[in-house]
CSV table of C-alpha atoms in Angstrom, one decimal:
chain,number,residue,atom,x,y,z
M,1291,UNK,CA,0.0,0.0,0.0
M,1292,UNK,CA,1.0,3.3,-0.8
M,1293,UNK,CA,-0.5,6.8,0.6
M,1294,UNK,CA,-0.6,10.0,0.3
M,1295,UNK,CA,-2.2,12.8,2.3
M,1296,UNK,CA,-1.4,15.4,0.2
M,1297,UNK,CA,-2.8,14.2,-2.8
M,1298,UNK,CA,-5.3,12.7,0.1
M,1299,UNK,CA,-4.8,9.5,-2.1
M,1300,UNK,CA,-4.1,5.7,-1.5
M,1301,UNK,CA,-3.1,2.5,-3.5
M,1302,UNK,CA,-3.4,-0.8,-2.7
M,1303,UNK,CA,-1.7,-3.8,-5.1
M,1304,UNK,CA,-3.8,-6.6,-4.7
M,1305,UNK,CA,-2.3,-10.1,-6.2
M,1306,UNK,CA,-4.1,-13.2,-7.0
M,1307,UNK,CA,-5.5,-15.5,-9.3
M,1308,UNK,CA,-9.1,-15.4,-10.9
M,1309,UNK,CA,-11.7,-15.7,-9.1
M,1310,UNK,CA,-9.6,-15.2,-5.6
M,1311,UNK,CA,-8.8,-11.8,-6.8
M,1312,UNK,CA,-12.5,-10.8,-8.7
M,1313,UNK,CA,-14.0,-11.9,-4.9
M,1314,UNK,CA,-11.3,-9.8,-3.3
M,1315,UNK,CA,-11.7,-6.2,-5.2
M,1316,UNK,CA,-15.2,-6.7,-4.6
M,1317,UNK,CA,-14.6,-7.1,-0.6
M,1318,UNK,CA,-12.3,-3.9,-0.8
M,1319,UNK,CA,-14.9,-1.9,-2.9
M,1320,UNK,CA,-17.6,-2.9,-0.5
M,1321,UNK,CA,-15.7,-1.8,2.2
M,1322,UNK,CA,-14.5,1.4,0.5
M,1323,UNK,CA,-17.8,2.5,-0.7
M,1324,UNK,CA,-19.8,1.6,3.1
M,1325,UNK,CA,-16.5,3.8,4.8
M,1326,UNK,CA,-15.3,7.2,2.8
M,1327,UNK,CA,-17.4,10.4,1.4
M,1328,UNK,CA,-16.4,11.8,-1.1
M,1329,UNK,CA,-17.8,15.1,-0.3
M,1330,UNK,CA,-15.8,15.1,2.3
M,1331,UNK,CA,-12.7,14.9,0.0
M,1332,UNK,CA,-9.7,17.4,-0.2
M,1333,UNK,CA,-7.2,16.7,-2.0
M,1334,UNK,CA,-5.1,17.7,-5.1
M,1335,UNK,CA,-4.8,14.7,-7.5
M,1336,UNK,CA,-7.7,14.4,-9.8
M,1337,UNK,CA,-10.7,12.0,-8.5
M,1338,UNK,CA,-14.1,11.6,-9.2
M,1339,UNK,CA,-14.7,8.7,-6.4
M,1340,UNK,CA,-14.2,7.0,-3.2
M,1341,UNK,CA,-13.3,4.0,-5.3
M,1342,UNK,CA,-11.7,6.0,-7.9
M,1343,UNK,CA,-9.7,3.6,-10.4
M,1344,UNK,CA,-9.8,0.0,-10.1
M,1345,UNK,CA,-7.2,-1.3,-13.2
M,1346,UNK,CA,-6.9,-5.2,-13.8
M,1347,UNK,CA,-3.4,-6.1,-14.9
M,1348,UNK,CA,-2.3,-9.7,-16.6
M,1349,UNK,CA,1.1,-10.8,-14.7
M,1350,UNK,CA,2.8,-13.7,-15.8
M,1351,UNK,CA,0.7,-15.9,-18.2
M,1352,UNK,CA,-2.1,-14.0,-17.8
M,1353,UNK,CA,-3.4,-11.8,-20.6
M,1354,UNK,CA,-5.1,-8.3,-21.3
M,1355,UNK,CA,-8.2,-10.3,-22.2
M,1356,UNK,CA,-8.1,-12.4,-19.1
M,1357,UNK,CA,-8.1,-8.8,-17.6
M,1358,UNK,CA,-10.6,-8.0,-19.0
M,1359,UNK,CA,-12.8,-10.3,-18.3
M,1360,UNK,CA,-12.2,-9.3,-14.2
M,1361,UNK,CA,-12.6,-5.8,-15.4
M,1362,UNK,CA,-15.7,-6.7,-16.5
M,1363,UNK,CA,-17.3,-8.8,-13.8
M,1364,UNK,CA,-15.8,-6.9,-11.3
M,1365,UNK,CA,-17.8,-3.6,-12.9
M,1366,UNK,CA,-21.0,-5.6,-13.1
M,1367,UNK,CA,-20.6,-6.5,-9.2
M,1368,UNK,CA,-19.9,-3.1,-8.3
M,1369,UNK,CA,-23.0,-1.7,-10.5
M,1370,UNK,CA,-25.5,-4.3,-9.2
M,1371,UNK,CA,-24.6,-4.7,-5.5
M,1372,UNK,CA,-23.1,-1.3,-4.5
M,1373,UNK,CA,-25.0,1.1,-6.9
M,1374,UNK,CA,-21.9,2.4,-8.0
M,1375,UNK,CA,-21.8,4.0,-11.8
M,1376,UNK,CA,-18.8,2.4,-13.7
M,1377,UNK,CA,-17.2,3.8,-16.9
M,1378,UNK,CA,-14.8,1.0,-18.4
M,1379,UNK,CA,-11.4,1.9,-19.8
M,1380,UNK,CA,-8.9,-0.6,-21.5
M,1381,UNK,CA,-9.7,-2.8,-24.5
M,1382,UNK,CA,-13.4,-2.6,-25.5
M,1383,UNK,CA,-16.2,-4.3,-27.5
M,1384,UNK,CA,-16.2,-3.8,-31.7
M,1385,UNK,CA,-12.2,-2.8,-31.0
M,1386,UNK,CA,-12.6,0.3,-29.4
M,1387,UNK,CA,-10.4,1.5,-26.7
M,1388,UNK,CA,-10.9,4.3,-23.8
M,1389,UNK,CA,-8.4,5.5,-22.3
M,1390,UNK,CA,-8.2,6.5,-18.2
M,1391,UNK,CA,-7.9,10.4,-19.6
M,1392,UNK,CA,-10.9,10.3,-21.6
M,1393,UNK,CA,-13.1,8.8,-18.8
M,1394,UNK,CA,-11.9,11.8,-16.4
M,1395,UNK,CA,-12.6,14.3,-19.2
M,1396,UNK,CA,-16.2,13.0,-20.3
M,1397,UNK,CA,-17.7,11.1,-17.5
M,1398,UNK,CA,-21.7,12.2,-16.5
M,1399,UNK,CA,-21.2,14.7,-19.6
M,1400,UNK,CA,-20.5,13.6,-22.7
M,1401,UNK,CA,-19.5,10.2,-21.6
M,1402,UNK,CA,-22.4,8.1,-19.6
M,1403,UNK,CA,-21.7,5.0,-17.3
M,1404,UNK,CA,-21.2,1.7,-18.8
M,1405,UNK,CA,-22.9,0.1,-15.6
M,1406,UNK,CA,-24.6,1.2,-12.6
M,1407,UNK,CA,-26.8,4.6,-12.3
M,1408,UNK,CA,-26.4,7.4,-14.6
M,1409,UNK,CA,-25.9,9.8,-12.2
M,1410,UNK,CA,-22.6,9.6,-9.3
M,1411,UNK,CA,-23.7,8.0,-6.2
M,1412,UNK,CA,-24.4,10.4,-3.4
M,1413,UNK,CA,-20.9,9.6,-1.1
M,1414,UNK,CA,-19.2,7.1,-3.4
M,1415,UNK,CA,-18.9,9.0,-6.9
M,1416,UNK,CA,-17.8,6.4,-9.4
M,1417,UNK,CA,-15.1,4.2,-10.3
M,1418,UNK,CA,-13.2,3.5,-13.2
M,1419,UNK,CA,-12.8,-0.4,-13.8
M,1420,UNK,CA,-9.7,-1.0,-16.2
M,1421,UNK,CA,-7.7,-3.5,-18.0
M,1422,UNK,CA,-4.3,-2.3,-18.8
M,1423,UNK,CA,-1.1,-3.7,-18.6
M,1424,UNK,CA,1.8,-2.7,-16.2
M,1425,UNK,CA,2.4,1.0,-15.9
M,1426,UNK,CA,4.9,3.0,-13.6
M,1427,UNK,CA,3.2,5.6,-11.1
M,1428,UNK,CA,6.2,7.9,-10.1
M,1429,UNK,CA,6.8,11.4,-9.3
M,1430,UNK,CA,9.6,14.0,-9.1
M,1431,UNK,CA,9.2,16.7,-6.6
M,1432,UNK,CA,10.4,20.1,-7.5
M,1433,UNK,CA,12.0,23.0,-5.6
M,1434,UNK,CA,12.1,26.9,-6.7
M,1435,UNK,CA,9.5,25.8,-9.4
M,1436,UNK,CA,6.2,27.8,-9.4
M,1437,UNK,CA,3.0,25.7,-10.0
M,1438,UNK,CA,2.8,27.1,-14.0
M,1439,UNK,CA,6.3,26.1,-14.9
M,1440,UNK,CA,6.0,22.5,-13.2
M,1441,UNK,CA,2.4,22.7,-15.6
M,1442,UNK,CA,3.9,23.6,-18.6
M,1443,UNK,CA,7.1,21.3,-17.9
M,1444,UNK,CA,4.3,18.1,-17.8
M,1445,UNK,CA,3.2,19.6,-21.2
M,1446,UNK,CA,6.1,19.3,-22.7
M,1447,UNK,CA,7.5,15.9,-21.8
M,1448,UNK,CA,4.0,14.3,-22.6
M,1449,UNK,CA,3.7,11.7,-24.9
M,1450,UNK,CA,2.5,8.4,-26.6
M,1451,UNK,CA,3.5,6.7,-23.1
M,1452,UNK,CA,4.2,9.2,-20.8
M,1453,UNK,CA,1.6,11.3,-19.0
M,1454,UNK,CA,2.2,13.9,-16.7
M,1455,UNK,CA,0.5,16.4,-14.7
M,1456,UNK,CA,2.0,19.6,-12.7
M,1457,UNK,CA,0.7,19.8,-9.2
M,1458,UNK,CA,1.2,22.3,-6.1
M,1459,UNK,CA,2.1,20.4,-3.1
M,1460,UNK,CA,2.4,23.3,-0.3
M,1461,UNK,CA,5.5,25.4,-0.8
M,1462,UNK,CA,6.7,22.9,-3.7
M,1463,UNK,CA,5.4,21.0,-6.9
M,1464,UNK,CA,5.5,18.0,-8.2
M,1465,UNK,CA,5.3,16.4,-11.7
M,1466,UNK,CA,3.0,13.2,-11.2
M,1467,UNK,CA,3.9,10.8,-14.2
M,1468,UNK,CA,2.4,7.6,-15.3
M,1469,UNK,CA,4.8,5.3,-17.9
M,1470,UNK,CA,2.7,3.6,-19.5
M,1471,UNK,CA,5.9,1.3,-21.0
M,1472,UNK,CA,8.3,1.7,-18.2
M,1473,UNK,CA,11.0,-0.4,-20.1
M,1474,UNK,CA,11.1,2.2,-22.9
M,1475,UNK,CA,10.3,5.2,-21.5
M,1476,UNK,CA,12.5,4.8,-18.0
M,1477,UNK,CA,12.4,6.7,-15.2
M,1478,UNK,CA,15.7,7.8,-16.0
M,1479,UNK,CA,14.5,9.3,-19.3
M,1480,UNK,CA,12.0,11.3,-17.5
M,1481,UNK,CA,14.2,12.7,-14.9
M,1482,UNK,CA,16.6,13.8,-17.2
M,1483,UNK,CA,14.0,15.1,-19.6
M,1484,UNK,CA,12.5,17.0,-16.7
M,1485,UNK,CA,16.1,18.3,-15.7
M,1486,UNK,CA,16.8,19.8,-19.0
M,1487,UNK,CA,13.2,22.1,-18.4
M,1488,UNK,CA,13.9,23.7,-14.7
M,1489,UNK,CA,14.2,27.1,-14.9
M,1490,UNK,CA,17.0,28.6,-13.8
M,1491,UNK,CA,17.2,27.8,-9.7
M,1492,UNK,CA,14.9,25.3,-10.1
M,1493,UNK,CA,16.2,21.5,-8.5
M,1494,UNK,CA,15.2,18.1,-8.5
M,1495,UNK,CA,14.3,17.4,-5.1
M,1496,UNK,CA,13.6,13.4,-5.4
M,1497,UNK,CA,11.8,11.3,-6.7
M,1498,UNK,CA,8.8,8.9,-5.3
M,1499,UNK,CA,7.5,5.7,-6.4
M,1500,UNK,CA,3.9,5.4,-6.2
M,1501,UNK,CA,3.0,1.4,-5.7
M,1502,UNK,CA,5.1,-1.1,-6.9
M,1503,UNK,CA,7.5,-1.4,-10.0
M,1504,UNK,CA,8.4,-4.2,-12.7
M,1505,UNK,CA,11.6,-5.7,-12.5
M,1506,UNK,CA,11.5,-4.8,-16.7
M,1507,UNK,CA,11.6,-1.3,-15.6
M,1508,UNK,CA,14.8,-1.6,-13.4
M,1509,UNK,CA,16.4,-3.9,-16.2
M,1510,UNK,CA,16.2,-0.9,-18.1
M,1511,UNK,CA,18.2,1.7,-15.6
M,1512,UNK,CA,21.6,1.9,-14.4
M,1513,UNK,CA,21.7,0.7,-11.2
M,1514,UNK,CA,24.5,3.3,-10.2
M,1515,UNK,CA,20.9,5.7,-10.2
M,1516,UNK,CA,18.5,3.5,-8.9
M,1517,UNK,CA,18.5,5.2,-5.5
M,1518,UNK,CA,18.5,8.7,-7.4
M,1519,UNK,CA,15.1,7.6,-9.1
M,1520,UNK,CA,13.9,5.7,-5.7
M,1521,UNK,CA,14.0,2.3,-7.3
M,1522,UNK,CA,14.6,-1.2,-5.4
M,1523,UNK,CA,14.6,-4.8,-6.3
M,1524,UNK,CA,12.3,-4.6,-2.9
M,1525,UNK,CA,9.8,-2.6,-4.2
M,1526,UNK,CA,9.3,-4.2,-7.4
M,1527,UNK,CA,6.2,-6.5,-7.8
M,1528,UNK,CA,7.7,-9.4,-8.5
M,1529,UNK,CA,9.4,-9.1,-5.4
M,1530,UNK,CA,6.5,-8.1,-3.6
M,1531,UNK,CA,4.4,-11.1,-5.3
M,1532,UNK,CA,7.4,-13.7,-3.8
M,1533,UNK,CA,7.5,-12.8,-0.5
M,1534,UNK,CA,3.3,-13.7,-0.5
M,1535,UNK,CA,4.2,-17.0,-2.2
M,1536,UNK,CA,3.6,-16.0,-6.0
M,1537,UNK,CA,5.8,-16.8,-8.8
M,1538,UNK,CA,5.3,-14.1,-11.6
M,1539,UNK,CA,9.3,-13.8,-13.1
C-alpha cells in the first residue's frame, strides 16, 4: 500500500488468481464505498470517487483479455450490488479503446456510465474499472519551481507513453507521471528530460515511487541511479508477489 495525504490519495496492489482476486476487489470496494465520502474529499490529485480507479493487470501468463474479463465482472458487481456507476477503460467491444484520460474528461457529460446509475452515487462517486497492462506511477518533486512552470514542464514531456500532470504540493510542486511502458520510457528518461526544463534555480528534489515497479523497468536503468530515481529490487512486484508465495518472473 501506498498513501498519500497530500494528494489525500491511496493504493493498494492486490495479487491473485481469478476468481480469488475478482471476490477480493469486490470485498475492498464494498468496504471502500460503506466507509469514505467523497464530499468530504480534499485533495489535489484528480478524483471523481471513493473507489476511484480499479485497473486489472495480466502478470505472468495472464493476458489483457483475461483482464478483462475481471474488469468486467468486477464492474458488473460493483453496479449491481453497490450502486456504483462504472465507466470501463482498457480494451473494449467492436475494438474500441478508452483510455483513463478520456473517462476523467467526459464522464456524466458527454460520456455516460457503462454500468450502474447514470448519475454519481451520493458519497461514493464512481469508479473506473480497467484493464491495462503494467504501468509506472512515479513522481519527481520540484523546488524553486512555481505551479505554471512544473504545468507547462508536464506539457512538454508528454507523450504516446508518458503522461504527466504539474501539481502544487504546499511550498513545492511535483510532476505526477504515469509510464505507460516503463521499459522504454524509463524513469531515467523522465528525470533527465524534466532536468533539462527547470528554470533557472529550479532542482530536482527526489523522486517517489507510487505502488510497486516491474523488475523490466529496473532492467532498463543503471543501477548506479536507482537510489536517485527511488527504485529497489524490494519494491518491485515481483518481489513483492514472492515474498506472498507467488511466482510471476
Amino acid at each position: 500500500m501506498h498513501r498519500d495525504p497530500i494528494h489525500h490519495r491511496s493504493v493498494f496492489t492486490l495479487i491473485g488468481t481469478n476468481d480469488t482476486l475478482l471476490e477480493s476487489v469486490v470485498q475492498f470496494g464494498a468496504r471502500v464505498v460503506s466507509r469514505l465520502d467523497l464530499t468530504h474529499h480534499v485533495g489535489v490529485h484528480p478524483r471523481f470517487g471513493v473507489l476511484d480507479v480499479v485497473p486489472f493487470v495480466p502478470l505472468a501468463n495472464a493476458t489483457l483479455d483475461d483482464a478483462c474479463v475481471l474488469r468486467d465482472k468486477a464492474a458488473h458487481r460493483f453496479a449491481e450490488e453497490l450502486a456504483l456507476p462504472c465507466f470501463l477503460y482498457g480494451p473494449l467491444d467492436e475494438g474500441r479503446h478508452r483510455t483513463l484520460p478520456e473517462v476523467r474528461r467526459n464522464a456524466f457529460e458527454t460520456l455516460s456510465p457503462d454500468l450502474g446509475p447514470s448519475t454519481p452515487h451520493p458519497r461514493a462517486g464512481a469508479s473506473a474499472v480497467g484493464a491495462r497492462l503494467v504501468l509506472l506511477a512515479w513522481n519527481l518533486w520540484l523546488s524553486k519551481v512555481s505551479l505554471n512552470q512544473a504545468q507547462e514542464i508536464a506539457r512538454q514531456i508528454r507523450s504516446e507513453d508518458l503522461r504527466a500532470l504539474g501539481l502544487q504540493i504546499d511550498n513545492d510542486v511535483q510532476v505526477s507521471c504515469n509510464l505507460l511502458d516503463p521499459s522504454h520510457t524509463t524513469p531515467a528518461d523522465v528525470h533527465d528530460r524534466v532536468l533539462a526544463l527547470l528554470p533557472e534555480g529550479g532542482k530536482i528534489l527526489r523522486a517517489e515511487l507510487v505502488g510497486l515497479a516491474p523488475q523490466s523497468c529496473l532492467d532498463e536503468v543503471d543501477p548506479a541511479r536507482w537510489s536517485e530515481l527511488n527504485l529497489k529490487i524490494a519494491t518491485t512486484i515481483e518481489a513483492a508477489a514472492r515474498s506472498i508465495g507467488f511466482e510471476i518472473s
